[in-house]
Amino acid sequence: MNPEAQQDVSVSQGIRMMFYMVKPNETSFQTLEEVPDYVKQATPFFISLMLLELAISWILKGKPSGRLDNALTSISAGIFSRLPSLFSRSLELTTYIYIWENYRLISLPWHSPWTWYLTFLGVDFGYYWFHRMAHEVNIMWAGHQTHHSSEDYNLSTALRQSVLQLYTSWIFYSPLALFIPPSVYAVHLQFNLLYQFWIHTEVIDNLGPLELIINTPSHHRVHHGRNRYCIDKNYAGVLIIWDRIFGTFEAENEKVVYGLTHPINTFEPFKVQFHHLVYIWTTFWATPGFFNKFSVIFKGPGWGPGKPRLGLREEIPEVTGEEVPFSSPVSYLLRIYAVVQFALMLAFYEEAFADKAALSQVTLLLKVCFIILTLTSIGFLLDQRPKAAVLETFRCLVFLMLYKFGHLKPFIPSLSFAFEFPWVRRSGTVLLKTLLGSQEAAFKVSLGQIVFSSGAQGRKNPLPSSFTLLTELISLQLYDLGPQLFAGF
């Protein structure tokens, strides 16, 4: 796909993309290189719709549609899932192209509307079966459970994706490569994904006759429920007719409680991504008999010796509708700190994708490690883990080293000029002191500035003055904010 193609998208085009309301003649391409990166183009619309959902929720319910810590965790999972694409093309596309080039039976015309509509049905049908198997096969559930671990149900939940999922999803789309050109497939793979964003919300109620044909927020709320009646239901991507045909449809008829049947109670991204793999590993070795071990991997998550393939429904924990989602008593100051660090990490993340063609694999790997370290540290902070302060201190030191050796650009270049002036630096220190009400903090910030700035004197390439600003802020974090933020861990 071509990330540079058609980057400017109008509001009407963006909205139509998000709801699969596009026409064959505007989304048909002869080669894969011509296909735009629709998911990247949709990023502003993800943000806009999440803000709109937040506003509507405040108006209708008097409260936000979700919690900050849970939303950060969901977005973190989405970032985690995209990191492999820094190093290689999507496995779904790579395997598809290989089959197309070596084993295709016929070549349907890429510009035909019939090919376009057939691919729409084929991709959606493949998604239904992939999604169903991701719930019914334990090793596949190890990837998909990440998406279901959110105990809130809002648009940020759609971004909570697994880094493991793409290693099995390609299997279910591969038959299309026998006759559908890769360029047509790549278009529909993206639109099928984009459509599923808007159905992750509670602010849209029943949609009347549309509920008979398409997947809607009501149908997908059932899919995300841990109520007994919700388990293994409504696998559709776009068309709910697949669930109606294959007997997996269930209407929303009582309050849905979201999340896993056994909540993981954490915001830490590694556990969100990989905890079920650990469970499979321990269960595999604890289960006697070769065939039983085989079943641990390839039967349902609820299976056990002597049970049906998908387990017993009566063993699923009952819900009352009064369940309280997991949360930690995090101060407002720490929440602000986490959001600021998360925003800086997003800038670093976007920079990695923008510059990946010019960077070595080693440099990219270092960037990925820092992104993962940041996501993990934020998760520790939100969990209020005992080691959170130590990990965050280490992360800040790594940040300084990356900046010093040229792997980071100034996040706000305009500040580089402003902080050339000593009075601006002094004003910044006084402002920080005033905000925190601590003269000791200001002293330590200034001391940190002196230490790091004096270290740059006499060098051929002294550290940029914007680095002084970062030094002030990070010194403040390490010396003064630390005891305040992490008190009670």
XYZ file of C-alpha atoms in Angstrom:
489
model
C 0.000 0.000 0.000
C 1.030 3.571 -0.562
C 0.991 5.684 2.623
C 1.531 8.856 0.575
C -1.434 8.404 -1.763
C -4.417 10.679 -1.286
C -3.429 11.938 2.143
C -5.838 14.892 2.042
C -9.302 13.558 2.786
C -12.391 15.744 2.989
C -14.813 15.438 5.891
C -17.437 13.794 3.685
C -14.888 11.316 2.293
C -13.658 10.481 5.772
C -17.149 9.861 7.107
C -18.000 7.655 4.144
C -14.793 5.678 4.691
C -15.655 5.048 8.329
C -19.054 3.616 7.391
C -17.991 1.668 4.245
C -20.096 4.077 2.153
C -17.666 4.148 -0.762
C -18.122 3.371 -4.443
C -16.179 0.869 -6.571
C -15.040 3.484 -9.084
C -13.323 5.597 -6.394
C -11.680 2.722 -4.519
C -10.437 0.433 -7.316
C -6.732 0.332 -8.143
C -4.666 -1.671 -10.578
C -1.634 -2.217 -8.357
C -1.100 -2.618 -4.646
C 1.254 0.371 -4.640
C -1.620 2.654 -5.669
C -3.855 1.648 -2.742
C -3.992 4.447 -0.141
C -3.392 3.787 3.528
C -7.022 4.370 4.463
C -6.436 3.482 8.106
C -3.811 6.215 8.413
C -6.122 8.682 6.655
C -8.859 7.809 9.146
C -6.803 8.768 12.218
C -8.305 12.292 12.536
C -11.767 10.752 12.294
C -10.970 8.263 15.067
C -10.098 11.198 17.316
C -13.069 13.317 16.219
C -15.565 10.514 16.769
C -14.126 9.725 20.206
C -14.479 13.383 21.210
C -18.024 13.452 19.826
C -18.889 10.301 21.773
C -17.464 11.884 24.927
C -19.579 15.012 24.436
C -22.769 13.047 23.734
C -22.174 10.868 26.791
C -21.756 13.962 28.986
C -24.997 15.408 27.594
C -27.072 12.222 27.829
C -25.624 10.615 30.967
C -23.841 13.430 32.747
C -20.588 11.471 32.760
C -17.863 10.416 30.297
C -18.248 7.298 28.179
C -15.247 5.645 29.812
C -12.278 6.023 32.137
C -8.973 7.683 31.322
C -6.791 4.805 32.534
C -8.782 2.272 30.506
C -8.716 4.462 27.377
C -4.933 4.899 27.620
C -4.580 1.129 27.945
C -6.736 0.544 24.866
C -4.768 3.016 22.758
C -1.528 1.498 24.097
C -2.643 -1.925 22.866
C -3.360 -0.444 19.440
C 0.126 1.058 19.324
C 1.641 -2.231 20.488
C -0.171 -4.098 17.699
C 1.233 -1.813 14.986
C 4.897 -1.956 16.008
C 5.763 -5.030 13.870
C 4.766 -3.067 10.746
C 7.816 -0.857 11.314
C 9.957 -3.782 10.182
C 7.915 -5.578 7.535
C 4.728 -5.589 5.509
C 1.582 -7.014 7.083
C 1.574 -10.821 7.196
C -1.985 -10.765 5.843
C -0.752 -9.003 2.696
C 2.555 -10.870 2.415
C 0.953 -14.324 2.399
C -1.850 -13.125 0.135
C 0.600 -11.802 -2.465
C 2.610 -15.034 -2.342
C -0.467 -17.181 -3.009
C -1.667 -14.815 -5.745
C 1.684 -14.847 -7.549
C 2.220 -18.606 -7.317
C -1.132 -20.386 -7.064
C -3.962 -18.228 -8.422
C -6.496 -20.051 -10.574
C -7.969 -17.069 -12.417
C -7.479 -13.298 -12.377
C -10.694 -11.369 -11.969
C -10.581 -7.849 -13.463
C -9.501 -5.312 -10.852
C -11.728 -2.548 -12.294
C -14.964 -4.557 -12.403
C -17.717 -3.599 -9.899
C -18.549 -7.315 -9.684
C -15.028 -8.033 -8.446
C -15.372 -5.202 -5.917
C -18.663 -6.477 -4.471
C -17.498 -10.100 -4.486
C -14.411 -9.074 -2.512
C -16.576 -7.135 -0.063
C -18.537 -10.329 0.649
C -15.440 -12.547 0.632
C -13.468 -10.442 3.125
C -16.468 -10.108 5.441
C -17.159 -13.856 5.246
C -13.485 -14.597 5.977
C -13.588 -12.222 8.927
C -16.644 -13.962 10.385
C -14.863 -17.318 10.428
C -11.589 -15.889 11.665
C -13.423 -14.080 14.464
C -15.400 -17.176 15.387
C -12.299 -19.362 15.534
C -10.540 -16.663 17.576
C -13.157 -17.357 20.259
C -13.393 -21.126 19.836
C -9.693 -22.090 19.545
C -7.673 -21.422 22.679
C -4.376 -20.509 21.015
C -6.186 -18.000 18.789
C -8.096 -16.641 21.768
C -4.699 -15.854 23.314
C -4.452 -13.108 20.699
C -8.040 -11.960 20.488
C -8.677 -11.753 24.248
C -6.732 -8.476 24.303
C -9.598 -6.794 22.477
C -12.131 -8.132 24.990
C -10.206 -7.223 28.132
C -11.662 -3.714 28.349
C -14.334 -3.328 31.018
C -15.521 -0.116 29.357
C -17.273 -0.129 26.005
C -16.543 2.947 23.949
C -14.770 3.922 20.748
C -11.331 3.639 22.348
C -12.085 -0.070 22.870
C -11.978 -0.521 19.089
C -8.291 0.434 19.197
C -7.456 -2.245 21.793
C -5.872 -4.727 19.388
C -3.535 -7.688 19.765
C -0.036 -7.934 18.359
C -0.557 -11.715 17.980
C -3.799 -11.732 16.013
C -2.357 -11.130 12.544
C -0.366 -14.379 12.771
C -3.567 -16.418 12.377
C -6.049 -14.121 10.603
C -4.309 -14.458 7.220
C -5.381 -18.110 6.983
C -9.038 -17.180 6.560
C -8.462 -14.670 3.764
C -5.987 -16.762 1.764
C -8.594 -18.552 -0.445
C -9.488 -15.178 -1.959
C -5.946 -14.959 -3.362
C -6.831 -17.722 -5.824
C -8.853 -15.234 -7.897
C -9.041 -11.735 -6.293
C -6.227 -9.243 -7.143
C -4.231 -8.057 -4.094
C -5.087 -4.402 -4.743
C -8.823 -5.094 -4.435
C -8.299 -7.246 -1.341
C -6.167 -4.553 0.361
C -8.936 -1.977 -0.090
C -11.625 -4.137 1.506
C -9.382 -5.402 4.297
C -9.003 -1.787 5.423
C -12.649 -0.779 5.041
C -13.819 -3.880 6.896
C -11.592 -2.821 9.790
C -12.660 0.837 9.673
C -16.359 -0.049 9.708
C -15.943 -1.883 12.989
C -14.752 1.266 14.776
C -18.121 3.015 15.138
C -19.955 -0.031 16.522
C -17.937 0.143 19.764
C -20.227 2.578 21.567
C -23.093 2.768 24.027
C -24.448 6.124 22.836
C -26.229 4.595 19.810
C -29.331 2.554 20.551
C -31.312 0.161 18.342
C -31.255 1.076 14.632
C -34.532 -0.548 13.617
C -34.613 -2.473 10.301
C -30.850 -2.039 9.834
C -30.374 -4.461 12.740
C -31.537 -7.267 10.427
C -28.710 -6.841 7.933
C -25.671 -5.008 9.267
C -23.586 -5.235 12.412
C -24.612 -2.454 14.793
C -23.532 -1.151 18.215
C -26.360 -3.148 19.809
C -25.202 -6.409 18.216
C -21.575 -5.773 19.059
C -22.334 -4.842 22.656
C -23.648 -8.384 23.042
C -20.447 -9.742 21.536
C -18.354 -7.876 24.129
C -20.473 -8.970 27.083
C -19.447 -11.481 29.727
C -23.043 -12.303 30.593
C -23.749 -15.966 29.900
C -26.160 -15.149 27.092
C -23.459 -13.059 25.355
C -20.688 -15.656 25.205
C -19.677 -16.787 21.682
C -22.274 -14.654 19.890
C -22.357 -12.056 17.090
C -19.024 -12.532 15.316
C -19.908 -10.389 12.297
C -17.688 -7.673 10.915
C -20.047 -5.732 8.643
C -22.982 -8.038 7.810
C -24.853 -9.642 10.717
C -26.428 -12.079 8.237
C -23.492 -14.467 8.771
C -24.456 -14.905 12.438
C -28.096 -15.393 11.499
C -27.153 -18.022 8.910
C -24.708 -19.972 11.105
C -26.668 -19.834 14.364
C -24.475 -17.497 16.409
C -26.808 -14.490 16.556
C -28.100 -13.083 19.846
C -30.113 -9.894 20.359
C -29.394 -7.459 23.184
C -32.078 -8.182 25.780
C -30.547 -7.283 29.152
C -27.843 -5.039 30.538
C -24.435 -6.066 29.226
C -21.409 -6.322 31.537
C -18.205 -5.940 29.534
C -14.806 -7.577 29.724
C -13.382 -11.053 30.216
C -15.216 -13.674 32.270
C -12.148 -13.641 34.532
C -10.941 -9.993 34.552
C -7.193 -9.438 34.444
C -7.322 -6.311 36.660
C -4.373 -4.441 35.201
C -3.483 -1.610 32.830
C -0.013 -3.011 32.137
C 0.325 -3.635 28.354
C 2.398 -6.841 28.478
C -0.165 -8.572 30.655
C -2.991 -7.230 28.498
C -1.287 -8.691 25.425
C 0.194 -11.954 26.679
C -1.436 -13.111 29.919
C -3.512 -15.818 28.214
C -0.425 -17.294 26.549
C 1.037 -17.730 30.029
C -2.210 -19.385 31.129
C -2.092 -21.814 28.180
C 1.548 -22.646 28.938
C 0.904 -23.465 32.590
C -2.317 -25.364 31.809
C -0.587 -27.362 29.070
C 2.057 -28.700 31.467
C -0.421 -29.238 34.283
C -2.796 -31.308 32.113
C -1.980 -35.043 31.877
C -2.086 -36.984 28.603
C -0.949 -36.108 25.078
C -4.430 -35.664 23.605
C -5.516 -33.563 26.556
C -2.482 -31.325 26.070
C -3.377 -31.027 22.387
C -6.919 -30.066 23.379
C -5.652 -27.345 25.721
C -4.223 -25.599 22.663
C -6.845 -26.256 19.993
C -10.160 -26.554 21.814
C -12.070 -23.699 23.407
C -10.794 -21.513 26.264
C -13.341 -23.107 28.607
C -12.451 -26.696 27.741
C -11.158 -29.153 30.336
C -10.863 -32.961 30.477
C -14.310 -34.510 30.283
C -15.984 -31.311 29.036
C -17.437 -30.371 25.616
C -15.156 -28.660 23.090
C -16.235 -25.167 24.144
C -16.610 -25.924 27.852
C -19.710 -25.728 30.026
C -21.828 -22.586 29.939
C -22.873 -23.061 33.559
C -19.221 -22.660 34.611
C -19.169 -19.098 33.280
C -19.366 -16.747 36.294
C -22.751 -15.083 36.731
C -22.960 -11.285 36.541
C -25.341 -9.004 38.395
C -24.979 -5.799 36.414
C -23.502 -4.081 39.470
C -19.894 -5.087 38.822
C -17.315 -2.332 39.415
C -14.559 -2.159 36.760
C -10.965 -2.455 37.931
C -9.333 0.842 38.836
C -6.550 2.160 41.060
C -6.818 5.240 43.312
C -4.610 7.441 41.134
C -4.236 11.135 41.987
C -5.169 13.825 39.474
C -1.542 14.933 39.373
C -0.396 11.459 38.405
C -3.133 11.227 35.757
C -1.920 14.489 34.229
C 1.653 13.215 34.333
C 0.643 9.958 32.613
C -1.246 11.819 29.882
C 1.698 14.150 29.213
C 4.153 11.245 28.966
C 1.704 9.355 26.753
C 1.385 12.369 24.431
C 5.179 12.658 24.158
C 5.366 8.946 23.398
C 2.758 9.381 20.616
C 4.964 12.022 19.005
C 7.931 9.643 19.244
C 5.781 6.829 17.783
C 4.619 8.938 14.820
C 8.203 10.054 14.218
C 9.335 6.414 14.048
C 6.801 5.638 11.304
C 7.555 8.850 9.410
C 11.327 8.213 9.398
C 11.439 4.414 9.173
C 12.681 4.351 5.569
C 15.733 6.415 6.550
C 16.582 4.537 9.744
C 18.589 1.379 10.286
C 16.927 -1.697 11.734
C 18.960 -1.255 14.925
C 17.757 2.328 15.381
C 14.169 1.277 14.718
C 14.542 -1.499 17.262
C 15.809 0.990 19.859
C 12.821 3.231 19.180
C 10.416 0.313 19.514
C 12.034 -0.716 22.802
C 11.618 2.809 24.153
C 7.961 2.922 23.062
C 7.295 -0.391 24.801
C 9.197 0.786 27.886
C 7.068 3.944 28.015
C 3.788 2.060 27.603
C 4.842 -0.381 30.313
C 5.882 2.380 32.697
C 2.572 4.203 32.220
C 0.767 0.931 32.892
C 2.756 0.475 36.099
C 1.877 4.024 37.167
C -1.832 3.495 36.525
C -1.711 0.151 38.361
C 0.271 1.805 41.175
C 2.781 -1.032 41.163
C 5.505 -0.993 43.859
C 8.236 -0.773 41.193
C 6.533 2.015 39.199
C 8.755 4.832 40.516
C 11.943 2.883 39.777
C 10.803 1.967 36.260
C 9.742 5.542 35.461
C 13.060 6.921 36.708
C 14.901 4.446 34.480
C 12.680 5.410 31.533
C 13.455 9.106 32.011
C 17.187 8.361 32.005
C 16.798 6.337 28.799
C 14.888 9.271 27.338
C 17.793 11.596 28.130
C 20.295 9.246 26.502
C 18.182 8.911 23.352
C 17.893 12.676 23.117
C 21.591 13.208 23.754
C 22.740 10.798 21.062
C 20.428 12.079 18.369
C 17.598 9.553 18.288
C 15.010 12.150 19.333
C 13.961 15.426 17.758
C 12.592 18.323 19.808
C 8.908 17.569 20.310
C 8.043 21.295 20.193
C 10.671 22.910 17.917
C 9.431 26.455 18.625
C 10.563 26.051 22.232
C 14.146 25.561 21.063
C 14.368 29.226 20.111
C 12.427 30.512 23.112
C 14.710 28.788 25.580
C 17.794 30.433 24.103
C 16.938 33.324 26.447
C 18.017 32.879 30.102
C 15.055 34.915 31.377
C 12.673 32.438 29.712
C 14.424 29.529 31.426
C 14.309 31.344 34.771
C 10.627 32.140 34.269
C 9.931 28.498 33.518
C 11.640 27.437 36.732
C 9.717 30.005 38.784
C 6.451 28.945 37.144
C 7.093 25.294 37.988
C 7.969 26.284 41.544
C 4.762 28.305 41.827
C 2.602 25.529 40.421
C 4.007 23.017 42.875
C 4.463 25.389 45.792
C 7.944 24.093 46.463
C 11.102 26.209 46.573
C 13.065 23.040 47.088
C 11.717 21.743 43.780
C 12.861 24.885 41.963
C 16.300 24.589 43.576
C 16.630 20.991 42.452
C 15.440 21.857 38.946
C 18.013 24.641 38.728
C 20.666 22.313 40.113
C 19.783 19.729 37.491
C 20.010 22.428 34.834
C 23.444 23.498 36.070
C 24.752 19.933 36.221
C 23.592 18.967 32.752
C 24.374 22.338 31.142
C 27.889 22.529 32.628
C 28.543 19.086 31.263
C 27.938 20.471 27.807
C 30.426 23.363 28.168
C 33.605 23.069 26.180
C 32.250 20.471 23.798
C 32.362 20.971 20.055
C 28.623 20.293 19.883
C 27.032 21.454 23.138
C 23.627 20.090 23.956
C 20.796 22.150 22.406
C 19.061 24.611 24.688
C 15.792 22.735 24.247
C 17.585 19.928 26.042
C 17.884 22.277 29.036
C 14.108 22.528 29.127
C 13.810 18.765 29.071
C 16.433 18.523 31.784
C 14.463 20.913 33.965
C 11.244 19.002 33.513
C 12.769 15.577 34.002
C 14.869 16.694 36.960
C 11.662 17.932 38.497
C 10.029 14.572 37.833
C 12.880 12.614 39.369
C 13.646 14.768 42.402
C 10.430 16.430 43.420
C 7.418 14.855 41.774
C 8.597 11.343 42.537
C 7.724 11.313 46.263
C 4.414 13.094 45.574
C 3.308 10.937 42.683
C 4.324 7.595 44.071
C 3.362 8.068 47.708
C 1.461 5.059 48.943
C 2.892 2.559 46.465
